[in-house]
């Protein structure tokens, strides 16, 4: 039953719109949208003059909408832009000023403790353990080697796999073999 549902679902994904081609344009935009660059939209020598704006007098009623009142400055229409070339007209929005960004300080690595330096000199890795602790973890060089007792390995002999541990010490609880071949649980925090 699941296979049939999967086949029907995949078949529905492969169906095409009527007409055999890709789905048509949605009802929102029935025709192609024209795209122009900003440089092409800027007027080259035409200046937009703005009529003088007169402040309202005290006690005058505000104009009502549709009462034949035209705005003091007409909003720009498509294809026109506000001049920015010293024609006396100030653009509605001031262009952003280029200020030097404050210099970004490079993040300094945290200082290395003497224990971490000693660990790394000895070929170990300074690893995070628990919420706040750190410990030096060193590779044993015998990871995966077959073992039956702890003395067969430089580190621990893992009881479940019968192989030497790849690192020492092993944190958490692990089933290990002791020197007599007995299986025991060792927990280190």
Coordinates of C-alpha atoms in Angstrom, one line a residue:
X1 CA 0.0 0.0 0.0
X2 CA 2.9 2.4 0.8
X3 CA 4.6 1.6 -2.5
X4 CA 1.4 2.5 -4.4
X5 CA 1.1 5.8 -2.5
X6 CA 4.8 6.6 -3.3
X7 CA 4.3 5.8 -7.0
X8 CA 1.2 8.0 -7.2
X9 CA 3.0 10.8 -5.4
X10 CA 6.0 10.6 -7.8
X11 CA 3.7 10.5 -10.8
X12 CA 1.9 13.6 -9.6
X13 CA 5.2 15.5 -9.4
X14 CA 5.9 14.7 -13.0
X15 CA 2.6 16.0 -14.3
X16 CA 2.7 19.2 -16.5
X17 CA 0.3 22.1 -16.7
X18 CA -2.3 22.2 -19.4
X19 CA -0.7 23.1 -22.7
X20 CA 2.3 20.8 -22.3
X21 CA 4.7 23.6 -21.1
X22 CA 5.7 25.0 -17.8
X23 CA 3.0 26.7 -15.6
X24 CA 2.0 30.1 -16.9
X25 CA 2.3 33.5 -15.3
X26 CA 0.2 33.9 -12.2
X27 CA -2.8 36.3 -12.2
X28 CA -0.8 38.9 -10.3
X29 CA 1.5 39.8 -13.2
X30 CA 0.0 39.0 -16.5
X31 CA 2.8 40.5 -18.6
X32 CA 6.6 40.6 -18.4
X33 CA 8.2 43.0 -16.0
X34 CA 10.7 45.5 -17.5
X35 CA 14.0 45.9 -15.7
X36 CA 16.3 48.9 -16.1
X37 CA 19.6 49.8 -14.5
X38 CA 19.8 52.8 -12.2
X39 CA 22.2 54.7 -14.5
X40 CA 19.6 54.5 -17.3
X41 CA 16.9 55.9 -15.1
X42 CA 18.7 59.0 -14.0
X43 CA 18.0 62.2 -16.0
X44 CA 21.1 63.6 -17.6
X45 CA 20.4 67.3 -18.0
X46 CA 16.8 67.8 -16.8
X47 CA 16.3 69.5 -13.5
X48 CA 13.3 68.9 -11.4
X49 CA 12.1 72.2 -9.9
X50 CA 10.1 72.1 -6.8
X51 CA 7.4 74.7 -6.1
X52 CA 7.7 76.7 -2.9
X53 CA 6.1 75.2 0.2
X54 CA 4.0 77.6 2.3
X55 CA 3.5 76.7 5.9
X56 CA -0.1 76.6 7.1
X57 CA -1.4 79.6 8.9
X58 CA -2.6 79.4 12.5
X59 CA -6.2 78.6 12.8
X60 CA -6.6 77.3 9.3
X61 CA -8.4 74.1 8.8
X62 CA -6.4 71.2 7.3
X63 CA -7.2 70.5 3.7
X64 CA -9.6 67.6 3.1
X65 CA -8.8 64.7 0.8
X66 CA -10.0 65.2 -2.7
X67 CA -10.8 68.9 -2.2
X68 CA -8.6 69.9 -5.2
X69 CA -5.5 70.3 -3.1
X70 CA -2.3 69.2 -4.8
X71 CA 0.8 68.4 -2.8
X72 CA 3.6 71.0 -2.7
X73 CA 6.1 68.5 -4.1
X74 CA 4.9 65.9 -6.5
X75 CA 6.1 62.4 -5.8
X76 CA 8.6 61.1 -8.4
X77 CA 7.1 59.1 -11.1
X78 CA 8.5 55.9 -12.6
X79 CA 11.6 56.6 -14.7
X80 CA 12.5 59.9 -12.9
X81 CA 14.9 60.5 -10.0
X82 CA 15.7 63.3 -7.8
X83 CA 18.7 65.3 -9.0
X84 CA 21.9 65.1 -7.0
X85 CA 24.0 67.5 -9.0
X86 CA 23.9 70.9 -7.3
X87 CA 20.7 72.2 -9.1
X88 CA 19.4 73.7 -5.9
X89 CA 17.0 70.8 -5.1
X90 CA 17.8 68.7 -2.1
X91 CA 17.0 65.1 -2.4
X92 CA 14.4 63.7 0.0
X93 CA 16.9 61.4 1.5
X94 CA 20.4 62.5 2.1
X95 CA 23.0 60.2 0.6
X96 CA 24.9 58.1 3.1
X97 CA 28.2 59.6 4.2
X98 CA 31.2 57.4 3.9
X99 CA 32.7 57.2 7.4
X100 CA 35.7 55.1 8.1
X101 CA 34.7 52.0 10.0
X102 CA 36.4 51.5 13.3
X103 CA 39.3 49.1 12.9
X104 CA 38.3 45.6 13.8
X105 CA 40.6 44.0 16.3
X106 CA 41.6 40.5 15.5
X107 CA 40.5 38.1 18.2
X108 CA 43.5 37.0 20.2
X109 CA 43.7 33.3 21.1
X110 CA 43.3 32.7 24.8
X111 CA 46.5 32.5 26.7
X112 CA 48.1 29.0 26.9
X113 CA 48.5 27.6 30.4
X114 CA 51.7 25.9 31.4
X115 CA 49.8 22.5 31.6
X116 CA 48.5 23.0 28.0
X117 CA 52.0 23.9 26.7
X118 CA 53.5 20.8 28.4
X119 CA 50.7 18.6 26.9
X120 CA 51.2 19.9 23.4
X121 CA 55.0 19.6 23.6
X122 CA 54.5 15.9 24.5
X123 CA 52.3 15.2 21.5
X124 CA 48.9 15.5 23.3
X125 CA 45.8 17.5 22.7
X126 CA 44.3 19.8 25.3
X127 CA 40.7 18.7 25.4
X128 CA 37.6 20.0 27.1
X129 CA 36.1 17.6 29.7
X130 CA 32.8 18.3 31.4
X131 CA 31.5 21.8 31.9
X132 CA 34.7 23.5 33.1
X133 CA 37.6 21.1 33.0
X134 CA 40.4 20.4 30.5
X135 CA 42.7 17.4 30.2
X136 CA 45.6 16.3 28.2
X137 CA 44.7 13.5 25.8
X138 CA 47.5 11.6 24.1
X139 CA 47.2 9.0 21.3
X140 CA 48.5 5.6 22.4
X141 CA 49.6 4.5 18.9
X142 CA 48.0 1.1 19.5
X143 CA 44.4 1.9 18.7
X144 CA 42.7 -1.2 17.2
X145 CA 45.5 -3.7 18.2
X146 CA 44.1 -6.9 19.5
X147 CA 44.4 -7.5 23.3
X148 CA 43.3 -9.8 26.1
X149 CA 44.7 -8.1 29.2
X150 CA 45.7 -4.5 30.1
X151 CA 49.4 -5.3 29.8
X152 CA 49.0 -6.0 26.0
X153 CA 48.4 -2.2 25.5
X154 CA 50.0 1.1 26.4
X155 CA 46.6 2.4 27.6
X156 CA 43.5 0.4 28.3
X157 CA 42.3 -2.9 26.7
X158 CA 38.7 -2.3 25.7
X159 CA 36.6 -5.3 26.9
X160 CA 33.7 -5.2 24.3
X161 CA 35.9 -5.0 21.2
X162 CA 39.1 -6.7 22.6
X163 CA 41.2 -3.9 21.2
X164 CA 43.6 -1.3 22.6
X165 CA 42.1 2.1 23.2
X166 CA 43.3 4.7 20.7
X167 CA 43.7 7.5 23.3
X168 CA 44.6 7.8 27.0
X169 CA 43.0 8.5 29.3
X170 CA 39.5 7.3 28.5
X171 CA 36.9 9.7 30.1
X172 CA 33.5 8.5 31.3
X173 CA 32.6 4.9 32.0
X174 CA 34.2 2.1 29.9
X175 CA 34.3 -1.6 30.1
X176 CA 38.1 -2.5 30.2
X177 CA 40.2 -5.6 31.0
X178 CA 42.6 -5.7 33.9
X179 CA 46.0 -7.3 34.1
X180 CA 44.5 -10.7 35.0
X181 CA 42.0 -10.6 32.1
X182 CA 39.0 -9.8 34.2
X183 CA 36.3 -7.5 32.8
X184 CA 35.6 -4.4 34.8
X185 CA 34.0 -1.0 34.5
X186 CA 36.3 2.0 34.8
X187 CA 34.8 5.5 35.3
X188 CA 36.9 8.6 35.0
X189 CA 35.4 12.1 35.4

